[in-house]
XYZ file of C-alpha atoms in Angstrom:
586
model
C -102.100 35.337 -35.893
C -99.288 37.903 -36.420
C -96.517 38.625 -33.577
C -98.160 41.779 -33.006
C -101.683 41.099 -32.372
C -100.481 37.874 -30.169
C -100.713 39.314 -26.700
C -99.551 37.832 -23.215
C -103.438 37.000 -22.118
C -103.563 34.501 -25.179
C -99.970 33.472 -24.989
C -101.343 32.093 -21.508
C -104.881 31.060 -23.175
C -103.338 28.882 -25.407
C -100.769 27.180 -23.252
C -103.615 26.548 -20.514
C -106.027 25.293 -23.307
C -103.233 22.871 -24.890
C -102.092 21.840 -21.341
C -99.046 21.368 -22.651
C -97.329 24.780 -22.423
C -93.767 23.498 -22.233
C -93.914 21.681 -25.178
C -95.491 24.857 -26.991
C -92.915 27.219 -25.829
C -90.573 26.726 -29.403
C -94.317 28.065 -31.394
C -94.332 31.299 -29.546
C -92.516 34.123 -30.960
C -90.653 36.012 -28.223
C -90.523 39.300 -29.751
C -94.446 39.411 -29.689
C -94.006 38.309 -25.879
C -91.750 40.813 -24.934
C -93.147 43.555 -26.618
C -97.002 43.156 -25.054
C -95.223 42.411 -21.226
C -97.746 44.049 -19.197
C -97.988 44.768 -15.293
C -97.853 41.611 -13.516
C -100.938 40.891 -11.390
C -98.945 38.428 -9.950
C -98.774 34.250 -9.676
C -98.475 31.971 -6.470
C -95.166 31.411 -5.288
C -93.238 28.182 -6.284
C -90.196 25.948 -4.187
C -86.881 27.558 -4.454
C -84.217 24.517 -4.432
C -81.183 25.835 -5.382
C -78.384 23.642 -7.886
C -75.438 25.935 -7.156
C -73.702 26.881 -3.525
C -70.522 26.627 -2.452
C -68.736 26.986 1.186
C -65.669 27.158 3.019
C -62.381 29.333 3.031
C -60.907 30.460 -0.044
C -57.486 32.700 -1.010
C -58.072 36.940 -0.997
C -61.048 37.328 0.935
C -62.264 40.265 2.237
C -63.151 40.095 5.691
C -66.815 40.843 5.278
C -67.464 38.715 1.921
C -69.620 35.472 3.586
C -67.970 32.156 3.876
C -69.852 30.169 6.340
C -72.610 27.400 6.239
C -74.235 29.371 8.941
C -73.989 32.423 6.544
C -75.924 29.759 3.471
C -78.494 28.501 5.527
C -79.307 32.589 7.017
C -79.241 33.880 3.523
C -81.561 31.062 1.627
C -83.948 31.679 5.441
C -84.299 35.184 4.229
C -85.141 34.620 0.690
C -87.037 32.024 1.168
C -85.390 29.034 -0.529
C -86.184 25.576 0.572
C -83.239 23.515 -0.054
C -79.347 23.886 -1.732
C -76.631 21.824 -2.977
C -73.586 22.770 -1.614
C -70.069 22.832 -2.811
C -67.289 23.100 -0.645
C -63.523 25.103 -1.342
C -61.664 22.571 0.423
C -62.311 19.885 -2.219
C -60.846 21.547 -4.545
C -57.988 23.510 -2.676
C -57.411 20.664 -0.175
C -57.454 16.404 -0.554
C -60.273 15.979 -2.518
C -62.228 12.587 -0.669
C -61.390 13.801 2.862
C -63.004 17.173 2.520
C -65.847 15.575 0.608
C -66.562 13.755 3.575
C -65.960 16.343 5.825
C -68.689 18.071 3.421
C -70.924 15.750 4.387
C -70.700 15.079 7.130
C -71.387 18.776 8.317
C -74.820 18.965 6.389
C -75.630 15.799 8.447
C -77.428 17.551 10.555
C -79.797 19.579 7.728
C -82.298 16.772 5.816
C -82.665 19.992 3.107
C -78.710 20.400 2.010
C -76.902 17.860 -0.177
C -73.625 17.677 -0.874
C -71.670 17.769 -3.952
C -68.413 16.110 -4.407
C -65.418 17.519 -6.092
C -63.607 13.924 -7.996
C -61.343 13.379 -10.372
C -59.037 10.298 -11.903
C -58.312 7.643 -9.137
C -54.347 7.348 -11.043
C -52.416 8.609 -8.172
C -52.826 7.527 -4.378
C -55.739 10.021 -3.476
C -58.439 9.214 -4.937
C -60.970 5.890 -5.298
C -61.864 4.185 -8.013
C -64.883 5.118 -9.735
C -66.627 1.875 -8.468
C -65.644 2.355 -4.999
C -66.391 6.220 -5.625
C -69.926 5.248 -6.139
C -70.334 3.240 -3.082
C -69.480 6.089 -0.647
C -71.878 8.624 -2.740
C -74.556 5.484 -2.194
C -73.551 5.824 1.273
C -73.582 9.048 1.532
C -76.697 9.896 -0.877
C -74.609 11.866 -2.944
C -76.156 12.705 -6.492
C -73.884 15.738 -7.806
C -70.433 16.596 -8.743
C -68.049 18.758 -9.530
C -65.021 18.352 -11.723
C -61.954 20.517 -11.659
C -59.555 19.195 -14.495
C -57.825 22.797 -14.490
C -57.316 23.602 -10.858
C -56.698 19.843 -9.697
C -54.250 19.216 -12.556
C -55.553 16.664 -14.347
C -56.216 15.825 -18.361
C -59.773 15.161 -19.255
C -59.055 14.594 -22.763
C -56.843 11.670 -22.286
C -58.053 8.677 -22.432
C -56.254 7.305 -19.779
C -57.932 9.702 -17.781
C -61.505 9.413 -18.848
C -62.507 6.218 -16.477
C -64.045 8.990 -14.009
C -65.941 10.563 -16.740
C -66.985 7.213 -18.639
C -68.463 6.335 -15.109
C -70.383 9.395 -14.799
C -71.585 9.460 -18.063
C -73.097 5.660 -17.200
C -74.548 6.540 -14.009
C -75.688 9.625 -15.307
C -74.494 11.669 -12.698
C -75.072 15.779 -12.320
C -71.897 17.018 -13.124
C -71.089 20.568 -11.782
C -68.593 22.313 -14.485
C -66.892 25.742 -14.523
C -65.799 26.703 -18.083
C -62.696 27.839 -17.542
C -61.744 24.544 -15.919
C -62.341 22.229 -19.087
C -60.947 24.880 -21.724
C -63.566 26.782 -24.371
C -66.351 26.367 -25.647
C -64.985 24.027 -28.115
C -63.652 21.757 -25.461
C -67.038 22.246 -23.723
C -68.528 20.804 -27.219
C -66.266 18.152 -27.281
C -66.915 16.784 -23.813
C -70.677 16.830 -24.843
C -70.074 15.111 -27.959
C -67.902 12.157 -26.434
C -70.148 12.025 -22.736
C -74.106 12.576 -24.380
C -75.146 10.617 -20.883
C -73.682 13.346 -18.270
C -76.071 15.618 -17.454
C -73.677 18.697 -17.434
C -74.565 21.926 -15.521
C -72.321 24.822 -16.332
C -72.009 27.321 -14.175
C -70.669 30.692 -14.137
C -71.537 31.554 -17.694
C -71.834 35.434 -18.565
C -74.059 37.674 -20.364
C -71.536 37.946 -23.580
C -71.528 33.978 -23.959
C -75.364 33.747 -25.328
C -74.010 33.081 -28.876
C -72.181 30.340 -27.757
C -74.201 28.909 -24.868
C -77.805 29.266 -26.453
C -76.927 27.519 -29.457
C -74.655 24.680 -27.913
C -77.737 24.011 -25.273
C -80.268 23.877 -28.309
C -77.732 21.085 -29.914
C -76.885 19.171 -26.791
C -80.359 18.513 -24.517
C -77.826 17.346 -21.698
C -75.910 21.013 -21.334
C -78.121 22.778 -18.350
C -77.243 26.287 -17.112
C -77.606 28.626 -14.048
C -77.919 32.042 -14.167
C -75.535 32.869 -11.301
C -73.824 35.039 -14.067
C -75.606 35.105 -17.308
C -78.556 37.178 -16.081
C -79.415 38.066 -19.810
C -81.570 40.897 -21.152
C -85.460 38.639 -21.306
C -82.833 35.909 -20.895
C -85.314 33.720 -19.171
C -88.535 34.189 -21.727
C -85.832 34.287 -24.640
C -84.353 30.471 -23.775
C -87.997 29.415 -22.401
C -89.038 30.374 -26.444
C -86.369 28.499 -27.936
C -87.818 25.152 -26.025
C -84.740 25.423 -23.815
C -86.653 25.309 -20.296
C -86.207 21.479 -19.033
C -82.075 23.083 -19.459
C -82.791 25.704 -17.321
C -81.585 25.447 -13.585
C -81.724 27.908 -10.323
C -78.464 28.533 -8.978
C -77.222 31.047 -7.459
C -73.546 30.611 -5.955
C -74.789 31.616 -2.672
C -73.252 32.842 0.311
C -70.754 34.488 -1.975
C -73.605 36.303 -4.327
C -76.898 37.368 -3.558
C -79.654 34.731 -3.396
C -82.682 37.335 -3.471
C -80.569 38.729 -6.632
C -81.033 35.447 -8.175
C -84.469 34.529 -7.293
C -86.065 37.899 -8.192
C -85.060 36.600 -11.639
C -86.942 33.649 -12.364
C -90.085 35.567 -9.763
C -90.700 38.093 -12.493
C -89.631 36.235 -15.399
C -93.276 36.358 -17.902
C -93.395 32.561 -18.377
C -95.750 29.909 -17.549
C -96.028 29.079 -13.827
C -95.221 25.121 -14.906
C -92.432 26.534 -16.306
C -91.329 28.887 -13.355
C -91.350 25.719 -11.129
C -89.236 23.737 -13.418
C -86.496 26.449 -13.515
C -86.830 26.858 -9.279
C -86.236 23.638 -8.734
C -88.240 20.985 -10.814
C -85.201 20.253 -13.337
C -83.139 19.778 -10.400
C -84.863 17.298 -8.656
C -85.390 15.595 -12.136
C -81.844 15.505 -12.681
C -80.984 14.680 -8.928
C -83.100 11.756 -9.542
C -85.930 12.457 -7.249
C -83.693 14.486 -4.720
C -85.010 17.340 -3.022
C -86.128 19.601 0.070
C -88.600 17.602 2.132
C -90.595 20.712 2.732
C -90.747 24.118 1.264
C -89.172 27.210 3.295
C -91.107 30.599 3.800
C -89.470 33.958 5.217
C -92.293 34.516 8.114
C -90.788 38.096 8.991
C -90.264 39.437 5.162
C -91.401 42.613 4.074
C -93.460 43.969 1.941
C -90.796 44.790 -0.778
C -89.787 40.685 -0.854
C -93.716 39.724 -0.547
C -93.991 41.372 -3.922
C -91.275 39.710 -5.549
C -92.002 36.328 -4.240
C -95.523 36.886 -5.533
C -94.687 38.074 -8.928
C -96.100 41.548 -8.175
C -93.957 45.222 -8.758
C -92.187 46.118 -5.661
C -94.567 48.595 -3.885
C -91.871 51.247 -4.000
C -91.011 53.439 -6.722
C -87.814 53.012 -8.430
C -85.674 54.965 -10.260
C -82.782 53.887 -12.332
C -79.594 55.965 -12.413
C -77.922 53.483 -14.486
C -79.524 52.084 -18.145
C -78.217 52.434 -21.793
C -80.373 52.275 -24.786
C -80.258 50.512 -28.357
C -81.513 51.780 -31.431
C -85.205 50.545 -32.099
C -85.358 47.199 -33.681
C -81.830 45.441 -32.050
C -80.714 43.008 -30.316
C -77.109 43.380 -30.638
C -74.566 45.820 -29.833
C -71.629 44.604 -31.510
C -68.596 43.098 -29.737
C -69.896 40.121 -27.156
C -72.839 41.414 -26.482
C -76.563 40.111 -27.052
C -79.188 42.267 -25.487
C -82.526 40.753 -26.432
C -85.134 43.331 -26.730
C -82.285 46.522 -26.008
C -84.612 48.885 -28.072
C -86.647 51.317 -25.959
C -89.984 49.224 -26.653
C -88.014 46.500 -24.926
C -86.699 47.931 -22.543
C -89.707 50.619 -21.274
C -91.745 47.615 -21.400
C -89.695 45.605 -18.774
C -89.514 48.936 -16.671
C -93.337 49.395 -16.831
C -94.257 45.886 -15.140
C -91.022 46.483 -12.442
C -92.728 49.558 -11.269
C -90.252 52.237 -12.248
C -90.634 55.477 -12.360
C -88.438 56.795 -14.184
C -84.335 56.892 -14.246
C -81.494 58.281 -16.519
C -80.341 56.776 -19.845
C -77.651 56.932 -22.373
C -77.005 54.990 -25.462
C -74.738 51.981 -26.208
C -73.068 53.267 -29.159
C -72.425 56.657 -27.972
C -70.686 55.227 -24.776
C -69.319 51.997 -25.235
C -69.068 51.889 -29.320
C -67.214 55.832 -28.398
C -69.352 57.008 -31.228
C -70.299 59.883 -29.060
C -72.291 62.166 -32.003
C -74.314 59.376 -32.797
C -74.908 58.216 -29.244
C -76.315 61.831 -28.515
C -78.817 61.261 -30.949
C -80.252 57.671 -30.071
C -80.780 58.502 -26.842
C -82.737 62.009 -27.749
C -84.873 59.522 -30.318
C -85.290 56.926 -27.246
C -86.333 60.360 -24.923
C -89.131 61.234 -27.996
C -91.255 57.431 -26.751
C -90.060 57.463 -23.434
C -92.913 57.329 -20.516
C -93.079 60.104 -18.053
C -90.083 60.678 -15.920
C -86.878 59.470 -17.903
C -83.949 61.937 -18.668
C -80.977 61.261 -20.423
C -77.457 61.978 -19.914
C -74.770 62.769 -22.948
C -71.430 61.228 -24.250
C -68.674 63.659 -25.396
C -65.186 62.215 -26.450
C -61.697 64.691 -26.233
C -59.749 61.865 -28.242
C -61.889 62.198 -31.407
C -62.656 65.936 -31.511
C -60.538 68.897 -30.771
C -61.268 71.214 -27.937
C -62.689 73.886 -30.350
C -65.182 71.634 -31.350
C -66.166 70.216 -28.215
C -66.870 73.853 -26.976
C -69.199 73.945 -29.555
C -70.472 70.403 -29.473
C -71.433 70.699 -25.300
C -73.442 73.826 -25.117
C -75.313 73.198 -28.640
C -76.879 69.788 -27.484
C -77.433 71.041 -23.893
C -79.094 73.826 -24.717
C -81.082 72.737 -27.858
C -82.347 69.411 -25.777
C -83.588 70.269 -21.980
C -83.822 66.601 -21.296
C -80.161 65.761 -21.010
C -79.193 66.551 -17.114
C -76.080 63.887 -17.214
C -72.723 63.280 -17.815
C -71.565 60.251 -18.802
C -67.970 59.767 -20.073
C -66.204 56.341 -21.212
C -62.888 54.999 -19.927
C -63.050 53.279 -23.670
C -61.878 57.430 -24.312
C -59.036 55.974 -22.637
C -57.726 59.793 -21.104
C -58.382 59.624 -17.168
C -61.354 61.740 -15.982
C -59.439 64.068 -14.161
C -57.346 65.354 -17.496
C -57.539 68.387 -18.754
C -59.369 67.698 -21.716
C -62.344 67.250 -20.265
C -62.038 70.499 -18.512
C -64.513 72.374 -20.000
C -67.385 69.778 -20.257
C -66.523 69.660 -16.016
C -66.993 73.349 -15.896
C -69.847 73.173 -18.107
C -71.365 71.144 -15.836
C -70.748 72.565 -13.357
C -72.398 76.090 -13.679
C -75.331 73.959 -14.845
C -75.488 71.506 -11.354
C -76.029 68.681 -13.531
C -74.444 65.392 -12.346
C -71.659 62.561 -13.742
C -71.374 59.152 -14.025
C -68.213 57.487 -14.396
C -66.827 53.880 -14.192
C -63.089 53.994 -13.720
C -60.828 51.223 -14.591
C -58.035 52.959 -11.988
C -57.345 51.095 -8.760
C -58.002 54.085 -6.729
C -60.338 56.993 -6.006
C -58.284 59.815 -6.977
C -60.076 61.076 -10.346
C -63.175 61.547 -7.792
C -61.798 63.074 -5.429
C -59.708 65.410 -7.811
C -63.279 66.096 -9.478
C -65.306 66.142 -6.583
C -63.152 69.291 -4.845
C -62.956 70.986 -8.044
C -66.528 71.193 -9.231
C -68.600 70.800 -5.791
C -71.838 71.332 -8.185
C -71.858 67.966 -9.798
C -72.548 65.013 -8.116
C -70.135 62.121 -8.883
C -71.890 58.935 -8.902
C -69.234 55.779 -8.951
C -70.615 53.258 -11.291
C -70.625 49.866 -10.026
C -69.754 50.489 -6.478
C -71.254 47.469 -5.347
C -68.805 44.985 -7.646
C -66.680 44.248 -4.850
C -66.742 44.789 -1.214
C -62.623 45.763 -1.993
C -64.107 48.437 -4.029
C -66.463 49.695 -2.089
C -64.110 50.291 1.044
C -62.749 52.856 -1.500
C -65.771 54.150 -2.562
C -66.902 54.788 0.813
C -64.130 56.365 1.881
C -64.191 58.654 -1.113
C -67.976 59.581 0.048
C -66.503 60.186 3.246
C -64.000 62.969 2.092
C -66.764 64.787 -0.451
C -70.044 65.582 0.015
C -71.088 65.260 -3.378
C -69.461 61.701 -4.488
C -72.457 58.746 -4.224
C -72.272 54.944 -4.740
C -73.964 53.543 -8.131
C -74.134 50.028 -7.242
C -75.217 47.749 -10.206
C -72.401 44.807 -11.462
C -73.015 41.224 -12.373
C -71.335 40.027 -9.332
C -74.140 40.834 -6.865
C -71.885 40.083 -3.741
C -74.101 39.031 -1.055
C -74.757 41.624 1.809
C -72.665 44.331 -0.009
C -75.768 46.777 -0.303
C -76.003 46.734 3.465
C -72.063 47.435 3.724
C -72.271 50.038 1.022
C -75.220 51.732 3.545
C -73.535 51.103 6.688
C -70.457 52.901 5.529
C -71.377 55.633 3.128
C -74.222 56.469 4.556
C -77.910 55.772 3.934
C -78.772 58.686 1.789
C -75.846 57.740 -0.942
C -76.191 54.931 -2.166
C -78.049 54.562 -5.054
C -79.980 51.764 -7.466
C -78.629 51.043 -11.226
C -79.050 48.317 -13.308
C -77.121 48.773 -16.609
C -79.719 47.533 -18.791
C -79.930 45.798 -21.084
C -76.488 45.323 -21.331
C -77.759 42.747 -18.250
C -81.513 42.334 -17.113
C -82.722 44.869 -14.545
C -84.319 42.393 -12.270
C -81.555 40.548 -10.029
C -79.774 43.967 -9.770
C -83.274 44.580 -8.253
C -83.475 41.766 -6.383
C -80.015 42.623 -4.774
C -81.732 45.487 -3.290
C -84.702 44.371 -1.690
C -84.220 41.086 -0.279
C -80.582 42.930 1.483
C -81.585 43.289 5.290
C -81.716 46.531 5.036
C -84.874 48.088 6.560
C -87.513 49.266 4.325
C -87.588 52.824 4.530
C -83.889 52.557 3.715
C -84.517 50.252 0.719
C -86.759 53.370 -0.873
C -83.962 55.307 -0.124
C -81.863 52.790 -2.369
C -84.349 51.950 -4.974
C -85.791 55.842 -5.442
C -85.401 58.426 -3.164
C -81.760 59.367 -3.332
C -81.927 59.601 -7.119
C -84.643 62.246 -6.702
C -82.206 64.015 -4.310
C -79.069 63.932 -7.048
C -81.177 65.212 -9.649
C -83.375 68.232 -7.792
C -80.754 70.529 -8.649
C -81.914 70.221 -12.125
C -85.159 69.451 -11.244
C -86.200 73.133 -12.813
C -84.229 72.180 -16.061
C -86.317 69.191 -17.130
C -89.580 69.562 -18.264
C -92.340 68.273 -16.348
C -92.672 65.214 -18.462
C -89.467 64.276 -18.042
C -89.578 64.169 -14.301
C -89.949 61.832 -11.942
C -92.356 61.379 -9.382
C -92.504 59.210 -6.085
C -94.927 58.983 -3.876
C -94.147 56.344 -1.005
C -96.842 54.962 1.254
C-alpha cells in the first residue's frame, strides 16, 4: 500500500483489526496521515489528569497573572480535567521540606491533587536523607518530584552529590525536570545515560528543540515530555508515528497557562482513542504507579464551543486566522531551529479544513523570517493558487536590501498584478523600526489602498503604533502576539485605547491563562482578534486558548471570526470572491 492511497479510515481499520494500535504506530507513515486528515466526526471524551501544575507566589508578577490553588482547581473545573499534580514556588524559592509539607498538607483536603516535592542532596542541614526522604513521601503518598540543581545550587554531576539521584533512580521515582536547570541537552543525555531507572519528565521544552528532544526520547524510553511548550506543527501524530506515545504526557503548567489551550491539543490530535487516553492521563498513572483521580470531572455549564472540543468535533463557529505563514510544498523545515512537520500548504489547509476555518491571511516563512522578501512574495502567491475558498495573503517588502527606487517599483507591481494580497506584513529581522522613513511609501501605499498591517515589534513600548496609527488612519494595525504577556497587553490596550484603528493579534506559545478575557475586558470586545502562527506552532492550543476563556460565546465568535471580517471589509471589494471569507453564525 503506498503513503498516498493509505487513508485515515484504514489507518483506523487496521489498528482496530490488529488490536494492537500502539504497538503499530512506528508502521504508519505520517506523511500519508497528515495529508488524508479529514473532518473529524468526533470520538468520546477521555480523563484529563494532568502531570504538570505549579502554585504559589513567585518574583515579577503581574497582578492579574493567576497564582492561587483556588485559581488551579477553577481553571481544571472549567476545562474539565479530573485530577493534577501540583508543584509549588515555595519549594524551590523557600526551605525546600517545610514548604513540601506545607504543599501537602493544603491539598489534604482534595482526594484528586497530589503533590510533588521539590528535593535535592541531604549534605547541608536542610534536607533528609534519601531514606528518611522516602518515608515522609510514604507518609505522605507522594510519587513525583522535582529537582532544581540550578536554582537550589547544587551539583548533580558530582558524585558526592548523586545519593538523591541514585535513590530515585532505584525507586523509580517521576522526576519533574526543567532543562535549563540540569544544563543542555548534552547534560540532559548524560543524566539519562548514568540514571536509565528515573522516569524523567521534562518540561518546558519548545517548538525549536524537536531535533534534539525527538531523537533523545526515541534513544532513551525513560525521557517523557509535556507539551506545555512544545506544541509542535502535527507534533502529537508525528511522535505517536515514531512509537513515541507511552513518552507522551499531559501537562499543562496550569494556573499560569491555559489548561483548555493544552487540552484542545491532544482533543483534536488524529490518533487512536487508546492512544488519546494514554497521553491524557494513562502514562501518568502508569508512571505514578497506579496514582490517579478517583473519578473523572465534567464542566456541567460548558458551552457549545468547549462541547466540540472535548468531543473531538470542529468548533461550531467559523474561524478565521489573521496570523499563519506558509512553507514551500514538500517541507518540513525552515532553516534555523525550526521543524514544522507538514508546513506545506497540503499540510497545513488540511489541518485548517478539520478545525473548521474559514479562511484567514497568510504569508510565507522565507519571505518574512528568512528576509528573503522577493521570494517570499512568490510562495505565498503559489500557496494562494491551491488554497480553499476564503484565504488572502499579505506581502513582505524589505528597505535594508533594496533601495527606495526599487521598492516603488517592487510595491505597486505585485499589488496590482496579484488582487489577493490585502496585507502588510513587515519583519523586525529588517531590523529598521516600523515607524522609519523607509518604509514610508509602502505606509502610504497602503494606505490609499485601506489594506491592513501586521507587525511584531521587539520595542518595549507602543510608540511605532501609535506613530503609524495617527499617520495612516486607513490601515488597521494589528499587534502580533498581544496575548504573550498580560505586561504586554496593558500596553497594547492602551494603544487601542488612543487609536481607533490599532487591534490585538493574540497568538504566542505562552498561552497565559485568562489573558483573552483581559485582552477583551480592556480593549474592547470587537478588537481582539484570533492568530495562530502556524506552523511555525500548531493551530490548535492557540485555539483552545480561545474557547475554553470564560468569555461568553457570542464574544468568542467575535474572537475566533467576526472581527477579522470587520478588519478586512475595507478590502472586501479588492479580493475576488474566491478569496473571501464567509461566516455564517447560528
Amino acid at each position: 500500500m503506498s503513503e498516498n492511497n493509505l487513508s485515515r479510515r484504514n489507518f483506523l481499520r487496521i489498528n482496530s483489526l490488529a488490536g494492537v494500535g500502539l504497538a503499530l504506530s512506528q508502521a504508519i507513515p505520517f506523511s500519508a496521515l497528515a495529508n488524508n486528515l479529514q473532518t473529524n466526526a468526533g470520538h468520546k471524551p477521555v480523563r484529563y489528569f494532568d502531570a504538570f501544575t505549579c502554585i504559589g507566589p513567585r518574583k515579577y508578577k503581574h497582578l492579574a497573572e493567576p497564582w492561587k490553588l483556588s485559581e488551579l482547581i477553577s481553571e481544571m473545573e472549567h476545562c474539565s480535567v479530573s485530577g493534577a499534580l501540583v508543584s509549588y514556588t515555595m519549594s524551590t524559592f523557600y526551605d525546600a521540606m517545610y514548604s513540601n509539607l506545607e504543599l501537602s498538607n493544603m491539598l489534604k483536603p482534595y482526594s484528586h491533587l497530589f503533590a510533588v516535592w521539590n528535593v535535592m542532596p541531604a549534605l547541608t542541614n536542610e534536607f533528609p536523607s534519601a531514606e528518611e526522604l522516602g518515608r515522609k513521601m510514604q507518609e505522605h503518598n507522594v510519587r513525583a518530584v522535582s529537582i532544581h540543581p540550578a536554582t537550589n545550587g547544587w551539583n548533580w554531576k558530582a558524585t558526592y552529590q548523586q545519593d538523591i539521584l541514585r535513590w530515585l533512580n532505584e525507586q523509580q521515582v517521576l522526576t519533574i525536570i526543567q532543562l535549563s536547570e540540569i544544563g543542555d541537552w548534552q547534560d540532559l543525555e548524560e543524566l539519562l545515560l548514568q540514571f536509565p531507572k528515573i522516569p524523567v519528565l521534562i518540561t518546558g521544552v519548545y517548538w525549536s528543540d524537536q531535533r534534539n528532544l525527538i531523537p533523545m526520547m526515541e534513544n532513551h524510553s525513560n525521557l517523557h515530555c509535556t507539551f506545555d511548550c512544545l506544541q509542535n506543527m502535527y507534533g502529537i501524530e508525528y511522535m505517536y508515528s515514531k512509537g513515541l506515545v507511552k513518552q507522551m504526557v499531559f501537562g499543562t503548567n496550569a494556573p499560569i497557562m491555559s489548561v483548555g489551550a493544552h487540552r484542545t491539543f491532544i482533543d483534536y490530535a488524529e490518533i487512536p482513542e487508546d492512544a488519546r487516553a494514554l497521553i491524557a492521563g494513562g502514562n501518568l498513572t502508569r508512571l505514578l504507579k497506579g496514582q490517579q483521580p478517583e473519578k473523572e470531572y465534567v464542566n456541567k455549564q460548558e458551552d457549545e464551543l468547549m462541547a466540540a472540543i472535548r468531543h473531538g468535533r470542529p468548533v461550531p463557529s467559523p474561524i478565521i486566522d489573521m496570523h499563519m505563514h506558509m512553507l514551500h510544498e514538500g517541507m518540513n523545515g525552515a532553516g534555523w531551529s525550526y521543524t514544522m512537520e507538514n508546513g506545506d500548504p497540503k499540510g497545513v489547509f488540511a489541518l485548517t479544513k478539520k478545525l473548521g476555518y474559514a479562511g484567514g491571511g497568510f504569508m510565507s516563512w522565507n519571505g518574512v523570517v528568512s528576509v528573503d522578501t522577493p521570494a517570499g512574495n512568490i510562495t505565498t502567491g503559489k500557496a494562494l493558487d491551491i488554497a480553499p475558498p476564503g484565504y488572502w495573503g499579505l506581502a513582505n517588502f524589505d528597505p535594508t536590501h533594496y533601495t527606495q527606487n526599487e521598492l516603488s517599483k517592487m510595491i505597486p507591481a505585485l499589488y496590482e498584478k496579484d488582487a489577493r494580497f490585502i496585507g502588510m506584513k513587515p519583519y523586525h529581522y529588517i531590523g529598521v523600526n516600523y515607524d522609519d522613513p523607509s518604509w514610508e511609501q509602502w505606509w502610504k501605499y497602503g494606505n490609499d489602498h485601506h489594506f491592513y498591517a501586521l507587525l511584531h515589534s521587539q520595542r518595549g513600548d507602543m510608540g511605532e503604533y501609535e506613530t503609524l496609527a495617527a499617520k495612516y488612519k486607513n490601515v488597521r494595525w494589528l499587534v502580533a502576539h498581544s496575548g504573550q504577556s498580560y505586561d504586554y497587553a496593558d500596553k497594547v490596550i492602551a494603544a487601542i485605547k488612543k487609536f481607533p484603528n490599532i487591534y490585538a493579534e493574540i497568538t504566542l506559545t505562552s498561552v497565559p491563562s485568562g489573558i483573552i478575557d483581559y485582552l477583551v475586558a480592556g480593549a474592547g470586545a470587537d478588537k481582539v482578534l484570533y492568530g495562530s502562527d502556524l506552523p511555525m506552532r500548531d493551530p490548535r492550543p492557540q485555539l483552545g486558548w480561545v474557547v475554553f476563556s470564560r468569555l461568553p460565546v457570542a464574544i468568542k465568535r467575535k474572537v475566533l471570526g467576526e472581527n477579522a471580517m470587520q478588519v478586512i471589509k475595507p478590502c472586501m471589494d479588492r479580493l475576488p470572491k474566491y478569496n473571501r471569507p464567509v461566516i455564517n453564525n447560528k
